[in-house]
XYZ file of C-alpha atoms in Angstrom:
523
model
C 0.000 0.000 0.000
C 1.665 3.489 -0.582
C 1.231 7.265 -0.479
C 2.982 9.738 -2.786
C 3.169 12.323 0.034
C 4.976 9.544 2.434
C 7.346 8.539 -0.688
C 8.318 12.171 -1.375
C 8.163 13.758 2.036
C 7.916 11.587 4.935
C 10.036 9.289 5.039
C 13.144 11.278 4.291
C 11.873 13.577 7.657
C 11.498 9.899 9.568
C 14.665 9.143 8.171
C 16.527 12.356 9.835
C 16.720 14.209 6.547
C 14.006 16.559 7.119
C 17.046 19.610 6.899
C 17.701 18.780 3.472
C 16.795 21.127 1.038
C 13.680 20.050 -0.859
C 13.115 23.301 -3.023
C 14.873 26.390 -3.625
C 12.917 29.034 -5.864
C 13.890 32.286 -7.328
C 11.250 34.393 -7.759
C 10.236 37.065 -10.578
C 11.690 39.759 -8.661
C 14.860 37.665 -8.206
C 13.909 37.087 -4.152
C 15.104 33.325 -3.524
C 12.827 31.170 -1.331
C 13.642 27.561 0.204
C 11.666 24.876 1.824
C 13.454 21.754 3.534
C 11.663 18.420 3.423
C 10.447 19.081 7.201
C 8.655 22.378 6.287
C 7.227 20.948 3.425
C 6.076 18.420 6.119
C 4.512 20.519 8.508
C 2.982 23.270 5.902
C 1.338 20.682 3.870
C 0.008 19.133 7.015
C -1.279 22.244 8.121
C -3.039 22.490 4.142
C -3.907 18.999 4.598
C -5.589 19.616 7.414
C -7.714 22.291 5.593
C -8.802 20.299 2.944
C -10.123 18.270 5.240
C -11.773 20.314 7.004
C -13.221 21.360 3.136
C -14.960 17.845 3.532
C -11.919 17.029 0.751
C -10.623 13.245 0.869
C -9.753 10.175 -0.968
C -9.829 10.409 -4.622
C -11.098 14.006 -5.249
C -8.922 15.837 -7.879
C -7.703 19.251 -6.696
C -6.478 21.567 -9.517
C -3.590 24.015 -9.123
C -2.594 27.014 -11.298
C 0.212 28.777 -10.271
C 3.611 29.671 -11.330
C 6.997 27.774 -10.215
C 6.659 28.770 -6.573
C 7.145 27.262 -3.144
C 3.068 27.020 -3.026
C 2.911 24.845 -5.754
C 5.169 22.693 -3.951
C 3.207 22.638 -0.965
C -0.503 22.070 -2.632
C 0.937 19.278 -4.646
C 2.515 17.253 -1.366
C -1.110 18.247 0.696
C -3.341 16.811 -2.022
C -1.328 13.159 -2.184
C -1.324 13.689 1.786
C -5.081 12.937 1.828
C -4.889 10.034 -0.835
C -6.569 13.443 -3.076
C -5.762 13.419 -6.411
C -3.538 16.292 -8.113
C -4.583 17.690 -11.129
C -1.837 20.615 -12.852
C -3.407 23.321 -15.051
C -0.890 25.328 -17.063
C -0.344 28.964 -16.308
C -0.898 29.689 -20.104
C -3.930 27.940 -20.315
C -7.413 30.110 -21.057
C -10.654 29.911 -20.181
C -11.437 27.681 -22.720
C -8.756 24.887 -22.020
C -9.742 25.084 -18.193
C -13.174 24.851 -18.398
C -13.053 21.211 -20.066
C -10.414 19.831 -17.776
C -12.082 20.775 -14.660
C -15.885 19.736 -16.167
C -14.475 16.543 -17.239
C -12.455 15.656 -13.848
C -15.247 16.915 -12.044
C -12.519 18.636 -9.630
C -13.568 19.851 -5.936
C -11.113 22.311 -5.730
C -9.228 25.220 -7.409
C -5.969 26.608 -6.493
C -4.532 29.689 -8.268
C -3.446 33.160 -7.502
C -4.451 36.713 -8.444
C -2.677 36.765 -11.567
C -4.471 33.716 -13.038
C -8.014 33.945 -11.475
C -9.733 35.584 -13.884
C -9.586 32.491 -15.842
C -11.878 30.647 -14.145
C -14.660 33.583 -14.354
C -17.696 32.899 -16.355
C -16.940 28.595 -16.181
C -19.689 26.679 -16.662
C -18.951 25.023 -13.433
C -16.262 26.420 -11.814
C -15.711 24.891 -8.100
C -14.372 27.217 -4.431
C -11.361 28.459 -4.953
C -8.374 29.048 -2.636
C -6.528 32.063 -4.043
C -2.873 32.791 -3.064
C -2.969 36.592 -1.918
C -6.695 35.884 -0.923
C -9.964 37.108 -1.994
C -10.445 40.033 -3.827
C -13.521 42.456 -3.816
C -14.072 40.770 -7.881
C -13.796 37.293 -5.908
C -15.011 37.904 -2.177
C -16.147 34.510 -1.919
C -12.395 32.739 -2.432
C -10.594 31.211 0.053
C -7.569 32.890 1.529
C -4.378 30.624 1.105
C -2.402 32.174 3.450
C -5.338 31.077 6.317
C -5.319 27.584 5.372
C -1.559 27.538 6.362
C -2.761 28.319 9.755
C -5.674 25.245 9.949
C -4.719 22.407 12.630
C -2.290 20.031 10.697
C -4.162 17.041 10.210
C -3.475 14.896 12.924
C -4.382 11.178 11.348
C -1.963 8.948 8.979
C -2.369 9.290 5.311
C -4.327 7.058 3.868
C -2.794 3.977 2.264
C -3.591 3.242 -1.139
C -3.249 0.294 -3.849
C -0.470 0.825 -6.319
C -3.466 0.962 -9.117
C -5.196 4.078 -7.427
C -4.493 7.002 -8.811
C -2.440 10.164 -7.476
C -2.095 12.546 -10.637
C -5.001 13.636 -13.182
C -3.291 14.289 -16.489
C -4.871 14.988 -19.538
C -2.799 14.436 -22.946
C -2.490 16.250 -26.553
C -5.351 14.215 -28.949
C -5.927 15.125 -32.472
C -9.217 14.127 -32.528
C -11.828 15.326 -29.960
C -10.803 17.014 -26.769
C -7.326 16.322 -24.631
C -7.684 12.568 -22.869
C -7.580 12.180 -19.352
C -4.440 10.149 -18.127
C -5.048 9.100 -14.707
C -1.398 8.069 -13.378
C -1.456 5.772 -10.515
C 0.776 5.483 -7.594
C 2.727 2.546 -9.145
C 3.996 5.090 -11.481
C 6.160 6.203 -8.715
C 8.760 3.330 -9.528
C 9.073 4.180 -12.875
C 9.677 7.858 -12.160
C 12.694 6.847 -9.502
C 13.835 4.467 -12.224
C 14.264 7.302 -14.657
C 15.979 9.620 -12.538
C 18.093 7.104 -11.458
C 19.011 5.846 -14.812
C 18.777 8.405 -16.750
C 19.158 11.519 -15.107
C 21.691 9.844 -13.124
C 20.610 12.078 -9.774
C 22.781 11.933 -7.489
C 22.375 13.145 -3.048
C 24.672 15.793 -4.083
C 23.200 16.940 -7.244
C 21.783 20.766 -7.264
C 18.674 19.633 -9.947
C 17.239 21.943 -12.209
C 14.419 20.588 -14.814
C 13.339 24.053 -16.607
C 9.551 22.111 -17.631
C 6.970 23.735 -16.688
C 5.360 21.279 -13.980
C 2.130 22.231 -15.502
C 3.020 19.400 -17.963
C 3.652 15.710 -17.886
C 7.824 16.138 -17.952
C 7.677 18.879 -15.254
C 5.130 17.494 -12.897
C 6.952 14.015 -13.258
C 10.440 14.549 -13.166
C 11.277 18.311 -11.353
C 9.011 17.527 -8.690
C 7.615 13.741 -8.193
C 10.949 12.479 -9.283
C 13.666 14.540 -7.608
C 11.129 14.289 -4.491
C 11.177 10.412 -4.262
C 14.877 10.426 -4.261
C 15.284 12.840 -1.569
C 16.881 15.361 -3.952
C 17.139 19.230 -4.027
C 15.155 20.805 -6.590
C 15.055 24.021 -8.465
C 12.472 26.223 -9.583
C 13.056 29.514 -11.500
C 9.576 31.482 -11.823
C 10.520 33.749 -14.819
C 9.766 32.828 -18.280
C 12.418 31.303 -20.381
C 15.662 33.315 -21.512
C 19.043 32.711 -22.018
C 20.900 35.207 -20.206
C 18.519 34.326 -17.224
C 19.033 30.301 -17.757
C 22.585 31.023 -17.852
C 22.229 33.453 -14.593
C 20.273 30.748 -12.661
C 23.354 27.919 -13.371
C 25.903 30.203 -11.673
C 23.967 31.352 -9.354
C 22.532 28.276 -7.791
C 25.850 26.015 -8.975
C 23.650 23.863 -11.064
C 24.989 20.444 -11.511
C 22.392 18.357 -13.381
C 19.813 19.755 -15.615
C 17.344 18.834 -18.259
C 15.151 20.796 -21.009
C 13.623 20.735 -23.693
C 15.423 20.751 -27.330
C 14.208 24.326 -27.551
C 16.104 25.892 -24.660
C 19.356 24.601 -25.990
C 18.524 26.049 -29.335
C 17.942 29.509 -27.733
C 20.658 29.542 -25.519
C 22.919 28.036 -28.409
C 21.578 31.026 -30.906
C 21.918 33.404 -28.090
C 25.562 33.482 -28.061
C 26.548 33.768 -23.997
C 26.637 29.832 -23.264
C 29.747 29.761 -25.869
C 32.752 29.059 -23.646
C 30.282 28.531 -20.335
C 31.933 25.172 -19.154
C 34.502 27.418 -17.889
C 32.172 28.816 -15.216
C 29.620 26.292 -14.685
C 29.436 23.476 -12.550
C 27.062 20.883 -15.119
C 28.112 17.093 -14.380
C 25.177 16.047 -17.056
C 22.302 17.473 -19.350
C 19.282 15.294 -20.486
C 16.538 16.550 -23.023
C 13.211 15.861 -23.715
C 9.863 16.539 -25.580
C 11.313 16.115 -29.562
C 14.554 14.427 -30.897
C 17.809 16.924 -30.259
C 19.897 18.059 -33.550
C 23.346 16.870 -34.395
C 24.713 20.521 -33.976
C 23.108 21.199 -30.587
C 24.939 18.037 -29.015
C 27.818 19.314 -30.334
C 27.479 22.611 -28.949
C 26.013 21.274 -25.821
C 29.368 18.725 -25.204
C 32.014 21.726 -26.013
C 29.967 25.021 -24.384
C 28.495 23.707 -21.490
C 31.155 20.994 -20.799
C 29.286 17.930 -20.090
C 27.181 15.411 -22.170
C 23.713 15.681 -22.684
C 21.491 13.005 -23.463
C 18.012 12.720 -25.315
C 14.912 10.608 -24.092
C 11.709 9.948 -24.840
C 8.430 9.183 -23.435
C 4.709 10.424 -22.903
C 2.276 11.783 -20.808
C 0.951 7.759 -21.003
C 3.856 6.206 -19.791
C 6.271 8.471 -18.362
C 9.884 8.323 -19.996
C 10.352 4.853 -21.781
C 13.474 4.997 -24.208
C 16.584 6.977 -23.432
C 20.066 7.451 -23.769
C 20.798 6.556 -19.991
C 23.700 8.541 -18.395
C 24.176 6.168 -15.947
C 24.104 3.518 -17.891
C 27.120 1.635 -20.134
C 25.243 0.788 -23.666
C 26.249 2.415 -26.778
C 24.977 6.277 -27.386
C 24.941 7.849 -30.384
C 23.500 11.575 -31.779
C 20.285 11.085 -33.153
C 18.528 8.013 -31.496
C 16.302 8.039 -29.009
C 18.403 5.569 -26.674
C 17.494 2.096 -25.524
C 14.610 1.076 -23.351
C 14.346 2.096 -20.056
C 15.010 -0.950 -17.593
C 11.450 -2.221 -16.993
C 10.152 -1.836 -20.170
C 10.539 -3.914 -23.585
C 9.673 -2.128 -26.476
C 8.752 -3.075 -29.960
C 8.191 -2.038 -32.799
C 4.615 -2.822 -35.312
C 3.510 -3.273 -38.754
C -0.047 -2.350 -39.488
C -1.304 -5.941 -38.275
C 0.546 -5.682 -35.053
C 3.160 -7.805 -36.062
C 6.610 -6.950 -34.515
C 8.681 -6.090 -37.198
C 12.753 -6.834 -37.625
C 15.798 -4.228 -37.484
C 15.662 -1.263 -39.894
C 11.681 -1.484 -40.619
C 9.894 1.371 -39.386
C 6.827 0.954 -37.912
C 4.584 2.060 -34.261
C 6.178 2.355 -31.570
C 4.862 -0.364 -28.735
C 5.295 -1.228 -24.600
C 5.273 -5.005 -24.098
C 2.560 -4.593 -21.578
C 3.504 -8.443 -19.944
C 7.254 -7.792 -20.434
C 7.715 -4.586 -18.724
C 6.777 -4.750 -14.795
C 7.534 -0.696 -14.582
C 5.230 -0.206 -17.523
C 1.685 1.202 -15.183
C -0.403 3.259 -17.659
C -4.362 1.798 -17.352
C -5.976 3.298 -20.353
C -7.665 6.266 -20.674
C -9.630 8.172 -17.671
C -12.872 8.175 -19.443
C -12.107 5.653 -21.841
C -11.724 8.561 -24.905
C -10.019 5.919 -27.088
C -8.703 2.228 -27.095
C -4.790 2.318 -27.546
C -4.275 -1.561 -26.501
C -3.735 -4.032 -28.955
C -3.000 -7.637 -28.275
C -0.881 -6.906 -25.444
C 0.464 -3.741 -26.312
C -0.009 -0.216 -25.927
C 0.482 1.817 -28.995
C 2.211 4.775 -28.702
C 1.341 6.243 -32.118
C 4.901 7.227 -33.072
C 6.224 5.797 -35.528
C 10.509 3.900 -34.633
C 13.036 2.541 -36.029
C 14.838 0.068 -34.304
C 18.497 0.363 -35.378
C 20.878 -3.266 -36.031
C 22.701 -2.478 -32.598
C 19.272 -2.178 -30.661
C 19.121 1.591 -30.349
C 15.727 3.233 -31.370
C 15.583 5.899 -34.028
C 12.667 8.317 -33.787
C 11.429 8.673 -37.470
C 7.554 10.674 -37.327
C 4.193 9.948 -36.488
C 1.035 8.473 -37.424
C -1.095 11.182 -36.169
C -1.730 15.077 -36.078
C -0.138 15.570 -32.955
C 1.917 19.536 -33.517
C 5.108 19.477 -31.069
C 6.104 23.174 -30.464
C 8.628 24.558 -27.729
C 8.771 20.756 -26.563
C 4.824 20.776 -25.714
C 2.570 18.454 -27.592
C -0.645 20.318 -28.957
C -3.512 18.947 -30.339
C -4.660 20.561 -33.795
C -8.327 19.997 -32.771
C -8.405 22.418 -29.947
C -6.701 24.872 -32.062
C -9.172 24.742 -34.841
C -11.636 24.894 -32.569
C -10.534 28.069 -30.843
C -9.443 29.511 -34.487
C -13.229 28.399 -35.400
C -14.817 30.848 -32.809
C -14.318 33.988 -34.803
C -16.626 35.324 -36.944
C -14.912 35.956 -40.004
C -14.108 32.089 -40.056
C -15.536 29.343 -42.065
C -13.303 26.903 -41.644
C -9.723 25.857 -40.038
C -6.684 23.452 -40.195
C -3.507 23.500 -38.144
C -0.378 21.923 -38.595
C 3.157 21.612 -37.765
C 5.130 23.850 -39.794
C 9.417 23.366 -39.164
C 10.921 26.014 -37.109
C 14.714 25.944 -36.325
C 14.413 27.029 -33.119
C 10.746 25.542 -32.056
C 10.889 22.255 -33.701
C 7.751 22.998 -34.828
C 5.613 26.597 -34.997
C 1.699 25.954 -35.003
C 0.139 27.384 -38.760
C -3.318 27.325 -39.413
C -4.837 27.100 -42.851
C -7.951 29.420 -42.907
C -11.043 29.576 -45.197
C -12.692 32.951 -44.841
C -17.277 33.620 -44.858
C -18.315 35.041 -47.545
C -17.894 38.880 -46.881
C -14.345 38.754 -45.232
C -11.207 39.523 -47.273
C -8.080 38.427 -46.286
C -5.552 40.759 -44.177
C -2.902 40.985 -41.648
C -4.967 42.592 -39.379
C -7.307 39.642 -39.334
C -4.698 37.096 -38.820
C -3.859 38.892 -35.745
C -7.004 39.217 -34.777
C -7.312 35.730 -35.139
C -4.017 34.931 -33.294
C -5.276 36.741 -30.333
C -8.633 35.130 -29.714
C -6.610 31.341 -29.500
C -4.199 33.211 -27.265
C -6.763 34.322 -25.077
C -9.152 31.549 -25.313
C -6.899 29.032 -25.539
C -3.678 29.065 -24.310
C -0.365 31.418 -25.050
C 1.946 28.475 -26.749
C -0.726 27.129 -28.353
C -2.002 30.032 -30.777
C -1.013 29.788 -34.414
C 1.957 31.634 -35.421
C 1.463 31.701 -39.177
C -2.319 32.313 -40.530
C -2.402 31.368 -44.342
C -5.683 32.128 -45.807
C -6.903 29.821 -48.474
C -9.657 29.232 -50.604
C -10.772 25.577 -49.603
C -8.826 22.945 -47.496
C -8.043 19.806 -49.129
C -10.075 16.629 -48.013
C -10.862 13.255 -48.463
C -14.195 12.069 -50.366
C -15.949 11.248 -46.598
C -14.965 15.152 -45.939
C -12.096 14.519 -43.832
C -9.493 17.076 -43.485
C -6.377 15.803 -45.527
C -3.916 17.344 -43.095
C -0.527 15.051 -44.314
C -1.105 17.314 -47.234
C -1.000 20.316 -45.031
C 1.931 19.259 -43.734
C 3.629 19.040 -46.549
C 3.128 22.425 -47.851
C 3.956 23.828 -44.430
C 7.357 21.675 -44.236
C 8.072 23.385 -48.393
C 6.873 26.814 -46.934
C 9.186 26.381 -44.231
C 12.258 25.161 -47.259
C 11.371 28.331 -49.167
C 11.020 30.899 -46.156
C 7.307 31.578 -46.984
């Protein structure tokens, strides 16, 4: 029986480590904050406690928006400390995006600050809130955060729970439909130590910094559940990506071991000031994820920085699966994706689910039987099948090279991966759908150097519209304010019809296409 709060908090305080630095946190105004594993103990006993109160228990998904901050860390640990599920909302989410996930989790409880509340005005069903910096005169009827931190600490044992319950509320990219819901259970806990372990190779005296936003899969997983587990300092840096702040945050807090996505690296590469860096940073090892990593940025990355850095690969679904291990001895080379992750056998599919030899591309598959780490269940609300005779179908499509590395090589669906996050082209057609002037919408993955991928969306206009700049901004801003801020489209084409099958499907390979020439020709 386990508890996520006990495996990342309370046993290291049992255990005499309750000093230790669990989090340090630099804030916007470049203030840095700290909480050791015993305060994390006794303030998310104290929120604990509150929830309770809040007739909150067992299985009820609390929702959190707020930025990298010390309160983040502390809702997260209180909601696993009452066997309560956690459920992370990105800050750039809109109205839009948040009124789905919390109608379709059917969440009890809502967690932001001032600077994010408005989004949850005008929700179909929005439920109480507890607002960091308290209620406003707009919002008179939130619940002030800093109170709750002053509730008796709940005074019984967290609840025990079966490795199959679950203790995070995801919900994942889809192409067709709305986001799924990925309800990770507490057996996913191994995996995540296995990966940090293994891959990140994190070490007691590591100083940890994971730049994902834990709003997402990668940053919820691995910069908080999985340095947490291990007993581990980790960092969180509350101001929005740049390079001469990245590179400010390494010296300042003598980062050791770091990961990002391939999109940092690029910026910081293109940026100019990490060139000659090893000389004053302290990096033992780099790891990226979200999209494969460039020859060039390796490069750069082994000679600027001064220390390898590996790429690896997983999803929302199963956690990280197939990487180039750091701690690990099997053969690494630039390009592949790695090997599998101890735990897990991988294979790779034909179109009859027949595993297919060396050198044959085909879908990516876990070996459900073979791999005892392997603890996605299926979808929350069973959106869509993705077992098949024992496997689960990842939907990207491998290569698995003669000396048993795996070569990423595309994917069979519509999924757009920009700035490391996956995005659905559904919800963005959607959103693009809502304005007036719009008859009908597309969006694709167009190549970006830096990005990976920029979102473009093909538009047909109503009859009566023409065709202008200023309506592709205007456009642009309603998915940026409905939606969410990385997932808008950053290059509007207007057309005059979209190409589709005879059924009246959208033919977006075609789309793609055109948007990977565009991207050739600089158009």
């Amino acid at each position: 029986m386990l508890n996520a709060y006990e495996a990342c908090c309370g046993r290291h305080v049992r255990a005499g480590r309750g000093d230790v630095l669990a989090l340090v946190q630099e804030d916007t105004q470049g203030a840095i904050h700290t909480l050791t594993y015993a305060e994390l103990d006794e303030y998310s006993a104290k929120l604990a406690g509150w929830f309770q109160a809040q007739g909150l228990g067992k299985g009820d998904r609390i929702a959190c928006m707020l930025p990298r901050s010390p309160q983040l860390l502390i809702a997260v640990l209180a909601t696993w400390r009452i066997g309560a599920v956690y459920q992370p909302l990105f800050t750039a989410f809109g109205p839009d995006a948040v009124d789905y996930r919390l109608g379709r989790a059917g969440t009890k409880l809502v967690i932001t600050d001032h600077a994010n509340r408005y989004k949850f005005d005008g929700l179909s069903q929005c439920p109480p809130v507890l607002a960091v910096g308290g209620a406003t005169r707009e919002h008179a009827d939130d619940h002030d955060w800093q109170a709750s931190l002053t509730h008796t600490s709940m005074s019984d044992k967290p609840p025990r729970l079966s490795p199959e319950e679950p203790f995070l509320q995801m919900f994942t990219s889809g192409t067709v439909g709305k986001p799924k819901g990925v309800a990770v259970p507490l057996a996913g806990m191994t995996a995540f130590a296995i990966y940090m372990e293994l891959a990140i190779d994190l070490r007691d005296d590591d100083r940890f910094w994971n730049m994902a936003d834990p709003g997402w899969a990668y940053g919820l997983y691995y910069a908080i559940a999985g340095p947490l587990l291990l007993g581990v300092t980790t960092h969180f840096c509350e101001a929005g990506f740049s390079a001469e702040g990245a590179l400010a945050f390494m010296k300042r807090h003598h980062i050791t071991n770091f990961a990002a996505a391939p999109t940092a690296y690029r910026l910081m590469k293109a940026s100019g000031l990490f060139d000659d860096a090893y000389e004053t940073l302290e990096l033992r090892a780099a790891s990226s994820a979200g999209e494969p990593l460039n020859t060039e940025v390796v490069t750069w990355v082994e000679r600027s920085l001064g220390c390898p850095v590996m790429d690896h690969y997983g999803q929302t679904e199963t956690g990280m699966t197939c990487n180039n291990h750091h701690s690990l001895d099997h053969l690494k080379h630039v390009g592949a994706m790695g090997v599998p992750m101890p735990g897990y056998r991988l294979a790779i599919l034909d179109a009859e689910y027949h595993e297919l030899p060396a050198g044959e591309p085909g879908v990516l598959a876990v070996d459900i039987k073979n791999s005892p780490a392997h603890f996605f269940q299926g979808y929350t609300w069973q959106e869509k099948n993705p077992f098949v005779e024992g496997y689960y179908l990842t939907g990207d499509v491998v290569i698995r090279n003669e000396d048993g590395t795996f070569q990423f090589a595309g994917r069979d669906d519509d999924i757009i991966t920009t700035a490391g996050y996956r995005v659905g082209p559904t919800d963005v057609e959607n959103s693009v759908m809502t304005h007036p002037a719009v008859a009908e919408s597309a969006a694709v993955g167009q190549p970006d150097e830096i990005r990976g991928e920029v979102i473009k969306s093909y538009v047909v206009l109503r009859e009566g519209f023409e065709a202008s700049d200023e309506l592709a901004e205007e456009i642009r801003k309603r998915v940026r304010e409905r939606l969410s801020t990385h997932a808008f489209p950053r290059i509007i084409e207007f057309v005059d019809e979209l190409p589709k099958t005879p059924s009246g499907k959208i033919q977006r390979f075609k789309l793609r296409a055109q948007a990977a020439e565009d991207a050739k020709t600089g158009e």
